[in-house]
PDB file of C-alpha atoms in Angstrom:
ATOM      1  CA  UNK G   6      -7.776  26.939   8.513  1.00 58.00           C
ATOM      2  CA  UNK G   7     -10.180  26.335  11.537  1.00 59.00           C
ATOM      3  CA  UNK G   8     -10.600  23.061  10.764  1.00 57.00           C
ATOM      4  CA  UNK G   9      -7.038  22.083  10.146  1.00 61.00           C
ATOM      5  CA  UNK G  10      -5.559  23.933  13.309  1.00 60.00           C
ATOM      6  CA  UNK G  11      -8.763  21.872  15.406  1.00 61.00           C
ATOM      7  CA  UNK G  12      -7.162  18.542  13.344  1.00 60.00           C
ATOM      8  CA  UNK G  13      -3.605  19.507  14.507  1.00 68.00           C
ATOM      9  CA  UNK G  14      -4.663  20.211  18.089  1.00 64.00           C
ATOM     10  CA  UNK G  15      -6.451  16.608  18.275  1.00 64.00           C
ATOM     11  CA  UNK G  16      -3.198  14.610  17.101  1.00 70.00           C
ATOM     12  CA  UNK G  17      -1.294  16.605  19.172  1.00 71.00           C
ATOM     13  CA  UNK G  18      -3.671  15.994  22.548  1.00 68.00           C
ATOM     14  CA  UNK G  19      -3.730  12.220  21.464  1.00 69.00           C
ATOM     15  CA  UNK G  20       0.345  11.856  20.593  1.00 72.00           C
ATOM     16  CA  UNK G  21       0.657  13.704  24.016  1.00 70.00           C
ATOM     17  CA  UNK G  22      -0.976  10.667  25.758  1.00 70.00           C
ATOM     18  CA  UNK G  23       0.137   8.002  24.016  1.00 68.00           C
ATOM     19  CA  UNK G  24       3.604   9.458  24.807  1.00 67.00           C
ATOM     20  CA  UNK G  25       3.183   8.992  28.321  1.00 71.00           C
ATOM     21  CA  UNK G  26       1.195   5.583  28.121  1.00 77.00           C
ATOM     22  CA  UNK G  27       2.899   2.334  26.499  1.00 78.00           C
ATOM     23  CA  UNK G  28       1.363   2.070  23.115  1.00 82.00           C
ATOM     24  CA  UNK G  29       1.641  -0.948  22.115  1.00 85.00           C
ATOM     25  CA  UNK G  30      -0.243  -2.071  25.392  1.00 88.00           C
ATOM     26  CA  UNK G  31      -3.082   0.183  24.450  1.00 87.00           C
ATOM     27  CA  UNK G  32      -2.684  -1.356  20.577  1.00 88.00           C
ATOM     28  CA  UNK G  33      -3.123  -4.808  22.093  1.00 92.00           C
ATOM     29  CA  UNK G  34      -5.973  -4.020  24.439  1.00 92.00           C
ATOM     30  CA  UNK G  35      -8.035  -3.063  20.963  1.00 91.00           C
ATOM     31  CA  UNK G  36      -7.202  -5.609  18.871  1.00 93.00           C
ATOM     32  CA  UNK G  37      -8.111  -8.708  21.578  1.00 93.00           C
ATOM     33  CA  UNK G  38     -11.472  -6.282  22.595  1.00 93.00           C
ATOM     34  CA  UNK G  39     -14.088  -8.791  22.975  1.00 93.00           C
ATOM     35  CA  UNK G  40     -16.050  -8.483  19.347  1.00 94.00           C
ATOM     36  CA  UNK G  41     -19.195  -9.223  20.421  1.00 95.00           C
ATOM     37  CA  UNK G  42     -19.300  -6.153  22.977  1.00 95.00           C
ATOM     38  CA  UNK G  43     -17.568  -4.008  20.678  1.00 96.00           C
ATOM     39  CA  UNK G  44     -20.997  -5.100  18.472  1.00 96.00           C
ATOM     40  CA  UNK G  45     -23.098  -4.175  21.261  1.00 96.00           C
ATOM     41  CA  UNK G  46     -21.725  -1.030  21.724  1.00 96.00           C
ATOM     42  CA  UNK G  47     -22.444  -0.060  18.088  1.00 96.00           C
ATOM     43  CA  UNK G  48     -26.062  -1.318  18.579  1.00 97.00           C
ATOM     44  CA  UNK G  49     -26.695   0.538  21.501  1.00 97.00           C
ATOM     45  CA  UNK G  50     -24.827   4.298  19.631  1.00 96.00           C
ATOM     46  CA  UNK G  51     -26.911   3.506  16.666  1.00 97.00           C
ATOM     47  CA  UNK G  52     -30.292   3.382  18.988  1.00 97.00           C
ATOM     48  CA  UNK G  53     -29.365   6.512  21.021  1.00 96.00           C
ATOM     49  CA  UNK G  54     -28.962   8.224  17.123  1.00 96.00           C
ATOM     50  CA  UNK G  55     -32.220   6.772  16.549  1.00 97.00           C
ATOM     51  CA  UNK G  56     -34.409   8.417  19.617  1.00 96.00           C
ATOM     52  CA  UNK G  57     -32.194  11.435  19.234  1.00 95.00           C
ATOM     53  CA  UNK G  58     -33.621  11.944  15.820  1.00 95.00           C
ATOM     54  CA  UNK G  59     -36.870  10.929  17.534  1.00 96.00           C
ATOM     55  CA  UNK G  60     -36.411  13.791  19.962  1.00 95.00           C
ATOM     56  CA  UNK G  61     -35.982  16.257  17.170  1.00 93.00           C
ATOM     57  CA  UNK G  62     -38.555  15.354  15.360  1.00 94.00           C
ATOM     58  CA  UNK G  63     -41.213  15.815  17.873  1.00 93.00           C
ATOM     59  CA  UNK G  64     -39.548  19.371  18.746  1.00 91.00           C
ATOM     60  CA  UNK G  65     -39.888  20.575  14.937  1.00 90.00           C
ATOM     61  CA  UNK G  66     -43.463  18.857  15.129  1.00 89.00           C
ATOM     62  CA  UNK G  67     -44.249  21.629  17.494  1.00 88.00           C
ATOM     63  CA  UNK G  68     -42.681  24.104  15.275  1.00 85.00           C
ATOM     64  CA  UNK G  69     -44.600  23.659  12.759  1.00 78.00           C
ATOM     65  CA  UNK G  70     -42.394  21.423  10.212  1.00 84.00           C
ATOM     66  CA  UNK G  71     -44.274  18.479   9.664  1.00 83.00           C
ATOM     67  CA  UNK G  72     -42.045  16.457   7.752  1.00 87.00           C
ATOM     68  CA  UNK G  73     -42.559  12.444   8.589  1.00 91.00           C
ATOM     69  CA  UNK G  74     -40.069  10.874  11.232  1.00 93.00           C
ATOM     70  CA  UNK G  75     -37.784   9.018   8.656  1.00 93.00           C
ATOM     71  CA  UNK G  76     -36.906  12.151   7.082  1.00 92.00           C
ATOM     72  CA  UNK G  77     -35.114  13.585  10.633  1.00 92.00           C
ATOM     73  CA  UNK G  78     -33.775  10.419  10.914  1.00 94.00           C
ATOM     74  CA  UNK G  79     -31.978  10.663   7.518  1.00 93.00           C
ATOM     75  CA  UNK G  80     -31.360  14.339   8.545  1.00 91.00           C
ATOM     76  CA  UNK G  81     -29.530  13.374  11.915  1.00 94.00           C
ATOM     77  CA  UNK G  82     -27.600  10.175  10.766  1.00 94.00           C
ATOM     78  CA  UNK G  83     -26.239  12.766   8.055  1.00 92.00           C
ATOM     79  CA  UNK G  84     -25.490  15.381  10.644  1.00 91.00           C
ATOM     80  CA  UNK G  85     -24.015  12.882  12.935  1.00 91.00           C
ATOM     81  CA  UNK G  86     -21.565  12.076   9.711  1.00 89.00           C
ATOM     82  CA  UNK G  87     -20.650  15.638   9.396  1.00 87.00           C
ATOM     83  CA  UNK G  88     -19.880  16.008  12.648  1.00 84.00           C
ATOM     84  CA  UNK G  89     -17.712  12.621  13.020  1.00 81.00           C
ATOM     85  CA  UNK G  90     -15.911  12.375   9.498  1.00 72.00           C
ATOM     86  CA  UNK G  91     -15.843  15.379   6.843  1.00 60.00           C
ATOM     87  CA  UNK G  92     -13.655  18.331   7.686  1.00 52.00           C
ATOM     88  CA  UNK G  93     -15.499  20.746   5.864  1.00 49.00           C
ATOM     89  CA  UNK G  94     -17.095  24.395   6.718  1.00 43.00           C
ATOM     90  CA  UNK G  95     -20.385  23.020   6.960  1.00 53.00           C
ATOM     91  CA  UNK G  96     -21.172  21.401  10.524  1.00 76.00           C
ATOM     92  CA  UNK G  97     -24.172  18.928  11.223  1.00 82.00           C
ATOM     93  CA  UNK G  98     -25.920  20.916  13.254  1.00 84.00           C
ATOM     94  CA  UNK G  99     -25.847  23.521  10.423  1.00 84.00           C
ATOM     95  CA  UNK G 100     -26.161  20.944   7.552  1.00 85.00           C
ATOM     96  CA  UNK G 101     -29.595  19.869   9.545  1.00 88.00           C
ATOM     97  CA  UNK G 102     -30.983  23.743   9.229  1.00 87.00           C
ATOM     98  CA  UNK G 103     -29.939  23.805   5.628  1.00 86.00           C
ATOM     99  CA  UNK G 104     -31.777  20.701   4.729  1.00 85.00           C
ATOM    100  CA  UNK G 105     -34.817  21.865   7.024  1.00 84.00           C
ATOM    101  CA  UNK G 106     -34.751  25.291   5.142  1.00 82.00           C
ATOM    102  CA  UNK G 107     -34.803  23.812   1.570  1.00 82.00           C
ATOM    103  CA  UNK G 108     -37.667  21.495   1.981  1.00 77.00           C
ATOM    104  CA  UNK G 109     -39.545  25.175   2.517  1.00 73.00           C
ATOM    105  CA  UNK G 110     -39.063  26.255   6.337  1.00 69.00           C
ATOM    106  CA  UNK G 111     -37.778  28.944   7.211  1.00 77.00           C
ATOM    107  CA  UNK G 112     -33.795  28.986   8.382  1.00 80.00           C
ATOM    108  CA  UNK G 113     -34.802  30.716  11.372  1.00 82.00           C
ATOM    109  CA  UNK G 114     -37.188  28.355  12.902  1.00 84.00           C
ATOM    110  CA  UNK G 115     -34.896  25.713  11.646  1.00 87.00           C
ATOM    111  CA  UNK G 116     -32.219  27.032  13.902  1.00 88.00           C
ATOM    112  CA  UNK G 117     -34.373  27.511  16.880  1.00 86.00           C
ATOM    113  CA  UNK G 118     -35.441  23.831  16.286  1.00 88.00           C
ATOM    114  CA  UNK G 119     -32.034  22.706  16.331  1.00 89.00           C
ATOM    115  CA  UNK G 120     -30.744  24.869  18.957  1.00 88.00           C
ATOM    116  CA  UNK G 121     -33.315  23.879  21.513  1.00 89.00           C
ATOM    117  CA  UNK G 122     -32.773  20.128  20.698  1.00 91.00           C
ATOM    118  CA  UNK G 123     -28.915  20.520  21.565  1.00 89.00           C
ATOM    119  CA  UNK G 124     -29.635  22.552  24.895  1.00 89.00           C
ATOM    120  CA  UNK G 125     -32.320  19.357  26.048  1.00 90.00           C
ATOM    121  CA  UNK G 126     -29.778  17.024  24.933  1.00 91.00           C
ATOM    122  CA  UNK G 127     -27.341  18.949  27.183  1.00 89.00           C
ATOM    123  CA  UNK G 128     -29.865  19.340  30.111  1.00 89.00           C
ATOM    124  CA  UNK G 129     -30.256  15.221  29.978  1.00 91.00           C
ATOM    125  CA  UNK G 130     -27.044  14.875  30.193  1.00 91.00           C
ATOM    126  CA  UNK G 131     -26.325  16.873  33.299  1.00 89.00           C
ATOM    127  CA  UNK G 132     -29.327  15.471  35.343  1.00 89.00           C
ATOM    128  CA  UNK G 133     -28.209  11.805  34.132  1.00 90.00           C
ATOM    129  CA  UNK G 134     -24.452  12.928  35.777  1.00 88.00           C
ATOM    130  CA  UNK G 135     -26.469  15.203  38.499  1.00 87.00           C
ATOM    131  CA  UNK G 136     -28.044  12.192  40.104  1.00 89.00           C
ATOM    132  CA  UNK G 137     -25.436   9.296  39.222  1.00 89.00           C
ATOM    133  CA  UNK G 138     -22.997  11.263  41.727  1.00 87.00           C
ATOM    134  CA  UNK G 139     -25.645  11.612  44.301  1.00 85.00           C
ATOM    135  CA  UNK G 140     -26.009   8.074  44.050  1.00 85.00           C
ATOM    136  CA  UNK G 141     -22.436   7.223  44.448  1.00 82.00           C
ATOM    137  CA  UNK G 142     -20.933  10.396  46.293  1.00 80.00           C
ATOM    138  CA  UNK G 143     -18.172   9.124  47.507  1.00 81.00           C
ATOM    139  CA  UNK G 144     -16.140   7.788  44.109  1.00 83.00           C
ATOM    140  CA  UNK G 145     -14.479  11.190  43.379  1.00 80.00           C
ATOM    141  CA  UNK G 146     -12.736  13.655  45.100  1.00 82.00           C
ATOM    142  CA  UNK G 147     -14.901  16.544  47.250  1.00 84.00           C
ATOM    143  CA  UNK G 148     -13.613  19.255  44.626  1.00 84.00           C
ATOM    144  CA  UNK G 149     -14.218  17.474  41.365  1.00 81.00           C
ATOM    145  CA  UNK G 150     -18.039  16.068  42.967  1.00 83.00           C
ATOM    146  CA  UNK G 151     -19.193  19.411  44.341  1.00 87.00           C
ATOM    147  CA  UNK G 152     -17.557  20.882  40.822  1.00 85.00           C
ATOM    148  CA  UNK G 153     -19.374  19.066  38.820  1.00 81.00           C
ATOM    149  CA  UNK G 154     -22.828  19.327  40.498  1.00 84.00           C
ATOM    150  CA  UNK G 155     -22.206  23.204  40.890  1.00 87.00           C
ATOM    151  CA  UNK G 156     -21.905  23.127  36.748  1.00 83.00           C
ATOM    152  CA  UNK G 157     -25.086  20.816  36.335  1.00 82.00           C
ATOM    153  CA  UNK G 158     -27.057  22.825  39.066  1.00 86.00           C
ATOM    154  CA  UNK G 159     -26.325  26.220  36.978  1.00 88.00           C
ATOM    155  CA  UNK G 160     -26.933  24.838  33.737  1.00 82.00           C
ATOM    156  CA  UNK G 161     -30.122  24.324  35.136  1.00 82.00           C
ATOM    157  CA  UNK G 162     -30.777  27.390  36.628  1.00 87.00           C
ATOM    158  CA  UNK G 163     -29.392  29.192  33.360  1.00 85.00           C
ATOM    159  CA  UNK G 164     -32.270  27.320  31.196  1.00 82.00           C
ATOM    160  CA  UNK G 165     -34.961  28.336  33.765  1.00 84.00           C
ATOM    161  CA  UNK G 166     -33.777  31.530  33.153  1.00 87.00           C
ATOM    162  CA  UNK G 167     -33.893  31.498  29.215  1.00 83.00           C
ATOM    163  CA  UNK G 168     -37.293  30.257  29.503  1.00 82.00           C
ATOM    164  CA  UNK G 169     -38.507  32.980  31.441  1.00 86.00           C
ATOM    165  CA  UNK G 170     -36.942  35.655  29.235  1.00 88.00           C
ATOM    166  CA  UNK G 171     -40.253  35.823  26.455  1.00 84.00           C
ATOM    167  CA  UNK G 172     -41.941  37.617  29.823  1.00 86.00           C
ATOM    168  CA  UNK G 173     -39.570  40.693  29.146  1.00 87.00           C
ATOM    169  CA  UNK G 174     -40.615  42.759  26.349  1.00 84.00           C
ATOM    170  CA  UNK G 175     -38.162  44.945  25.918  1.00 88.00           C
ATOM    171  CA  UNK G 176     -35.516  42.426  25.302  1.00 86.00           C
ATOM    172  CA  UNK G 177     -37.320  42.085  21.737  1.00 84.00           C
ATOM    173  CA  UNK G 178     -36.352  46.071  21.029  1.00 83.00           C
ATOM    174  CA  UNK G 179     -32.462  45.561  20.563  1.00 83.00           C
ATOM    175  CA  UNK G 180     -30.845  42.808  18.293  1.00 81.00           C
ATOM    176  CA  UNK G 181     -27.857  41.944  20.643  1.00 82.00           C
ATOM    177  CA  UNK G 182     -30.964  40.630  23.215  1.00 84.00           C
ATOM    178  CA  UNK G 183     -33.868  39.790  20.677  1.00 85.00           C
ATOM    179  CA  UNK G 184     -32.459  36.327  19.710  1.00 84.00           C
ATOM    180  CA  UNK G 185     -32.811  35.368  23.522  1.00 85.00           C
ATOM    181  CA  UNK G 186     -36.389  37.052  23.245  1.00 88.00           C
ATOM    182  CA  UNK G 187     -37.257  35.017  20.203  1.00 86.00           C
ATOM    183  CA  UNK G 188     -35.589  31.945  21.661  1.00 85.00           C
ATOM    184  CA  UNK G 189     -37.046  31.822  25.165  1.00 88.00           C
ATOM    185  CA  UNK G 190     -40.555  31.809  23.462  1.00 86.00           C
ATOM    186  CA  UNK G 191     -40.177  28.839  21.245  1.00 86.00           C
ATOM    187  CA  UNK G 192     -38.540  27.225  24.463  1.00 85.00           C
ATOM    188  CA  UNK G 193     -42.128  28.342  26.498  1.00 84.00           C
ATOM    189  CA  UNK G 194     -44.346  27.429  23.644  1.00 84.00           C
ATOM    190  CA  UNK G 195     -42.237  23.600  23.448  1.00 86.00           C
ATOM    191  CA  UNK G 196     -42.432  22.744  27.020  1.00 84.00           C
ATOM    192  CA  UNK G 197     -45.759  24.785  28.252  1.00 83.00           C
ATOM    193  CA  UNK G 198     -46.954  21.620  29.827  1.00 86.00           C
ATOM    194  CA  UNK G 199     -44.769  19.414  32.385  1.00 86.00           C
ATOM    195  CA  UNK G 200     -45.671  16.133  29.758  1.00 90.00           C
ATOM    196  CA  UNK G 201     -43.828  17.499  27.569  1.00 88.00           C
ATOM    197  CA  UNK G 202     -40.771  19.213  29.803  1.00 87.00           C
ATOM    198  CA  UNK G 203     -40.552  14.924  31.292  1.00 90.00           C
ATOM    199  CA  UNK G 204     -41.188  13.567  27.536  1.00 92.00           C
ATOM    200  CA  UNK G 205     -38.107  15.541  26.359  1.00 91.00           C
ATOM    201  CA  UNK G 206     -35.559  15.415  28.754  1.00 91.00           C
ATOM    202  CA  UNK G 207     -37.165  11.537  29.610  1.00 94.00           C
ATOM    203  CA  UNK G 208     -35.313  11.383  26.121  1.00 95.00           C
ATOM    204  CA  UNK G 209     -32.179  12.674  26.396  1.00 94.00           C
ATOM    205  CA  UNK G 210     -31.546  11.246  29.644  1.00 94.00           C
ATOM    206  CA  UNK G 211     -32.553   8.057  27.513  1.00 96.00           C
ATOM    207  CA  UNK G 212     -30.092   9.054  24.473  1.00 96.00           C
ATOM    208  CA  UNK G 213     -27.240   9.885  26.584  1.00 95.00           C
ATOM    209  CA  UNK G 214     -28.031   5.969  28.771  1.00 96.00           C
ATOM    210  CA  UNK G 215     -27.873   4.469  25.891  1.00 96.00           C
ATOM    211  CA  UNK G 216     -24.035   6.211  24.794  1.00 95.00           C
ATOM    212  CA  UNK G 217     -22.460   5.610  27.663  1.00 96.00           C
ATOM    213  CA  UNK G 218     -23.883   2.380  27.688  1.00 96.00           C
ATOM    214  CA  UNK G 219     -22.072   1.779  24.441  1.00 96.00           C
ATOM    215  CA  UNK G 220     -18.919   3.018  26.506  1.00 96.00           C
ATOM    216  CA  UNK G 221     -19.429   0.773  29.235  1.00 96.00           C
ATOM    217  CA  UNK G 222     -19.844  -2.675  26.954  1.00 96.00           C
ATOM    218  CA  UNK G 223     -16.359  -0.916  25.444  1.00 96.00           C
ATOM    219  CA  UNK G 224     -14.403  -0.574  28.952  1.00 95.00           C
ATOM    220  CA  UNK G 225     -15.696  -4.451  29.646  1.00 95.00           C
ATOM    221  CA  UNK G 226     -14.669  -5.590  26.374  1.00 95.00           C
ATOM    222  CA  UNK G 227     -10.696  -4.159  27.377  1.00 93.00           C
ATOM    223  CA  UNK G 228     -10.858  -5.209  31.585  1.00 91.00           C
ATOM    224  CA  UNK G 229     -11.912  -2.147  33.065  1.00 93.00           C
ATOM    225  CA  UNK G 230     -14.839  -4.257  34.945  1.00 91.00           C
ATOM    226  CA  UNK G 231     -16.373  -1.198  36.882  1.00 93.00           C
ATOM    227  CA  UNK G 232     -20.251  -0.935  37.600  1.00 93.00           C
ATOM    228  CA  UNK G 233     -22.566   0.979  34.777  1.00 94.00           C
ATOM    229  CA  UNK G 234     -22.772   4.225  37.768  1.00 91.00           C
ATOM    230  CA  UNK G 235     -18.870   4.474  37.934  1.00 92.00           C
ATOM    231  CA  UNK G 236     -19.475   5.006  33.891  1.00 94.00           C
ATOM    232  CA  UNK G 237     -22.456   7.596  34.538  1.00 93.00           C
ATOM    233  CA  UNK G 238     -20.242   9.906  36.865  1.00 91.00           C
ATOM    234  CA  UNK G 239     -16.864   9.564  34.851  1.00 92.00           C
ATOM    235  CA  UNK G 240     -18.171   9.657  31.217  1.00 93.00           C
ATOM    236  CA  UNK G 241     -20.418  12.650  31.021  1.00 90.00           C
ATOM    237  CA  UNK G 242     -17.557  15.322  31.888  1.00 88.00           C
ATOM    238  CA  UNK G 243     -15.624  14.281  29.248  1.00 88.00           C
ATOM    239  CA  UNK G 244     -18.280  14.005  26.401  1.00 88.00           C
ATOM    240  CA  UNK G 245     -19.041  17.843  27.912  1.00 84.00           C
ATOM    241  CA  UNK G 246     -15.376  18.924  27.229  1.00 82.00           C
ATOM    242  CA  UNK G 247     -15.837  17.373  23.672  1.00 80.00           C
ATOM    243  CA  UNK G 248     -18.482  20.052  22.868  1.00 76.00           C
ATOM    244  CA  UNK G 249     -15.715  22.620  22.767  1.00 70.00           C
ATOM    245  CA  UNK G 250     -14.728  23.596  19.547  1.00 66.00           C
ATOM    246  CA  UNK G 251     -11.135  23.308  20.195  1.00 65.00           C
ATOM    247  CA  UNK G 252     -11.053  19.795  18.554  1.00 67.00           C
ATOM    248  CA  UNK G 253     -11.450  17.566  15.454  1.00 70.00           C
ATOM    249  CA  UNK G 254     -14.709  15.749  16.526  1.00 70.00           C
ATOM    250  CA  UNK G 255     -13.938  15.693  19.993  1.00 74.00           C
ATOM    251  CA  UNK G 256     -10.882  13.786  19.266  1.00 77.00           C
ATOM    252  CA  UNK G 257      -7.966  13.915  21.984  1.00 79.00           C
ATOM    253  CA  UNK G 258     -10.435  16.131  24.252  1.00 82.00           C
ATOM    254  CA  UNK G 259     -12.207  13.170  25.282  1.00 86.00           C
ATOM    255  CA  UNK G 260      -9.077  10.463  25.371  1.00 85.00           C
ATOM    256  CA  UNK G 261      -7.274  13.305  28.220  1.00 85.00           C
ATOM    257  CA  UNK G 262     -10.896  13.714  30.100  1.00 86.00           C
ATOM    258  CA  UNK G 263     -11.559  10.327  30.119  1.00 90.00           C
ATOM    259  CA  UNK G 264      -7.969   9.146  30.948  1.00 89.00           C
ATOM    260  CA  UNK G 265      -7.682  12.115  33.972  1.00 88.00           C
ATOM    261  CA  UNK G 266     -10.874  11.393  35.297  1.00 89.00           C
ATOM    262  CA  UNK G 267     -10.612   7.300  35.158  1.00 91.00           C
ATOM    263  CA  UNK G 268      -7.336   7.627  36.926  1.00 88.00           C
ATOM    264  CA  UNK G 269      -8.835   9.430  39.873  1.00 86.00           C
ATOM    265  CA  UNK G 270     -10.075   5.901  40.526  1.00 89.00           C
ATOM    266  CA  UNK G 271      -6.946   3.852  39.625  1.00 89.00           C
ATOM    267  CA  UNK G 272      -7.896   2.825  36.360  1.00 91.00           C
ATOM    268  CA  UNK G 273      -5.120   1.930  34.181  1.00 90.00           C
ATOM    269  CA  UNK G 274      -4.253   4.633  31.294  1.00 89.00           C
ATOM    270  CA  UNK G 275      -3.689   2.040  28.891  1.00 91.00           C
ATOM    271  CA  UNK G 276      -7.286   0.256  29.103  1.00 94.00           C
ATOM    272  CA  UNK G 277      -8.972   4.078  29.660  1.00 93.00           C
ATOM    273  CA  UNK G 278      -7.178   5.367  26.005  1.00 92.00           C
ATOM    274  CA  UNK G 279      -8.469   2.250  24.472  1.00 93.00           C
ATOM    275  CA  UNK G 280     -11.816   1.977  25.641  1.00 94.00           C
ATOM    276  CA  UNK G 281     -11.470   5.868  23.998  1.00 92.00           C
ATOM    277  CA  UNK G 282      -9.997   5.119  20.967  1.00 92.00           C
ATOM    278  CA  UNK G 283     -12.602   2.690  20.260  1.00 95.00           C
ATOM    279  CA  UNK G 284     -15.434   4.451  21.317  1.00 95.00           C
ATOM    280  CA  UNK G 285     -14.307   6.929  18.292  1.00 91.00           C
ATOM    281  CA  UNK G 286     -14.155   4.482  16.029  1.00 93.00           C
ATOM    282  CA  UNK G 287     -17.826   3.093  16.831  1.00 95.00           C
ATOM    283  CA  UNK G 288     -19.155   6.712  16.367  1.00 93.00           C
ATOM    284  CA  UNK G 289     -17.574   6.630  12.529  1.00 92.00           C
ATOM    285  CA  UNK G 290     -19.343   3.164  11.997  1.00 94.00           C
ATOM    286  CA  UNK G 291     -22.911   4.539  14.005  1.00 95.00           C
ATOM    287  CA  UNK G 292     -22.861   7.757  11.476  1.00 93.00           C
ATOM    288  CA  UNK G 293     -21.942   5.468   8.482  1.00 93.00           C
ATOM    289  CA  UNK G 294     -25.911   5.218   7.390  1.00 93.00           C
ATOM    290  CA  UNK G 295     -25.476   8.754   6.996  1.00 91.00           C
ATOM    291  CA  UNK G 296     -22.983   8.695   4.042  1.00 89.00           C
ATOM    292  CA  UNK G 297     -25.644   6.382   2.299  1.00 89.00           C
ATOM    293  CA  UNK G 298     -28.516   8.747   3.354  1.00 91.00           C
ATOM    294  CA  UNK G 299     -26.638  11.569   2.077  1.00 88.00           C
ATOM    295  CA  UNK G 300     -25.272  10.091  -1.327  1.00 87.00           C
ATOM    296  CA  UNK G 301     -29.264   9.265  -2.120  1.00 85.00           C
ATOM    297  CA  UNK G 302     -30.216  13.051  -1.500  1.00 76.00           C
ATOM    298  CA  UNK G 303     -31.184  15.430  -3.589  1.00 65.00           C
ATOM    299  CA  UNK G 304     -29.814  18.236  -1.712  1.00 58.00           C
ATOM    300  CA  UNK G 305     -26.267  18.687  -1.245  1.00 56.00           C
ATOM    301  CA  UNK G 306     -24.378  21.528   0.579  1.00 53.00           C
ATOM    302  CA  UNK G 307     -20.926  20.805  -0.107  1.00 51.00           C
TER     303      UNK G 307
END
């Protein structure tokens, strides 16, 4: 039922928009995208799956799972597939801790793995935004700029804080707190030396380039000719929105951020939704070596 009212809400969100913005203009715009960037773009997704898998696997390295590197890439590409294509109850993320688990880890670790790699993902992505709109402070408005740094800034401050949490005991006593406790020491024990704090989120500011890169080749290929650092403020908001569960995949959520927040800059809707539109269809092809991965596994969790 979750799944199919998230579905609903994403057609809904996306008929909304294309209500208000001439379709077949936005039809057009796709079909005469220049192939060869569209190509590029699905390059440059499939490399940012690539080091994110890399990123993972040199957290669970840490933790004590030493599988080899090809099987967390086979791991994320399926994840990535579960959380682009298959409406089921089973999520990547949690697909990725199952799969850890039976190969004879334990869940919990699993989930500690996977649950730090998200927040250093997250972290990347907020620094790349953080210091794009430094860079170019005067593209938005004074609300949304100081906004979004505000958000980035206390992200920040609320993973300093996590990290320092293993230093209070008594958070381990009580069950509502001792997941933090257990948490904030994996996080200390992972990034104990600054190599490894810059190696990580070196990373995911690296992974996150490398998507909105994709995104950028995308706008080009449909006319919306802005410079790479209007792309690093604009995009990261709206691929932050699409982490609420609200939606099908992020669908809809990130066609209205991306078309709201393009506009503040005179962007036509039209070329914003399919720049969008696209960009969801390239992350269905980038998780496609998933399916293959998957269909050639021995376990299967559905």
């Amino acid at each position: 039922m979750s799944h199919l009212i998230k579905l609903l809400l994403s057609i809904v969100i996306v008929a909304v928009i294309l209500y208000k913005v001439d379709f077949a203009s936005v039809w057009q715009l796709m079909l005469s995208a220049n192939p060869w960037m569209l190509l590029g773009a699905l390059f440059f997704q499939i490399l940012s799956y690539i080091v994110a898998a890399y990123r993972w696997y040199l957290i669970m390295q840490l933790l004590a799972f030493k599988h080899r590197f090809f099987f967390y890439l086979q791991s994320y590409f399926k994840g990535a597939l579960f959380n682009q294509v298959l409406p089921t109850s089973i999520g990547g993320d949690a697909y990725r801790i199952m799969e850890m688990a039976s190969k004879g880890g334990l869940a919990k670790e699993a989930f500690y793995g996977v649950f730090i790699d998200r927040i250093v993902g997250l972290v990347g992505l907020l620094i790349l935004n953080f210091f794009a709109n430094l860079f170019e402070h005067n593209l938005l408005p004074r609300e949304v700029f100081y906004g979004i740094n505000f958000i980035t800034l206390a992200a920040i401050f609320g993973l300093m804080v996590l990290m320092a949490l293993h230093k209070f005991p008594i958070l381990e006593r009580y069950k509502a707190t001792r997941l933090f406790f257990e948490l904030s020491h994996r996080f200390r024990f992972i990034y104990k030396t600054p190599i490894r704090i810059f190696q990580q989120i070196g990373l995911s500011i690296l992974i996150h380039f490398f998507s909105i890169f994709a995104i950028f080749g995308i706008g080009h290929s449909v006319g919306i000719n802005e410079p790479i650092d209007v792309f690093l403020i604009l995009v990261p908001p709206a691929l932050l929105l699409t982490l609420l569960p609200i939606s099908f995949a992020g669908w809809g959520v990130r066609e209205g951020a991306l078309v709201g927040l393009f506009m503040l800059i005179g962007i036509p809707k039209a070329q914003v939704l399919a720049t969008s539109l696209l960009y969801g269809i390239i992350l269905i092809l980038s998780s496609l070596p998933g399916l293959y991965f998957y269909l050639k596994s021995q376990h299967k969790y559905l």
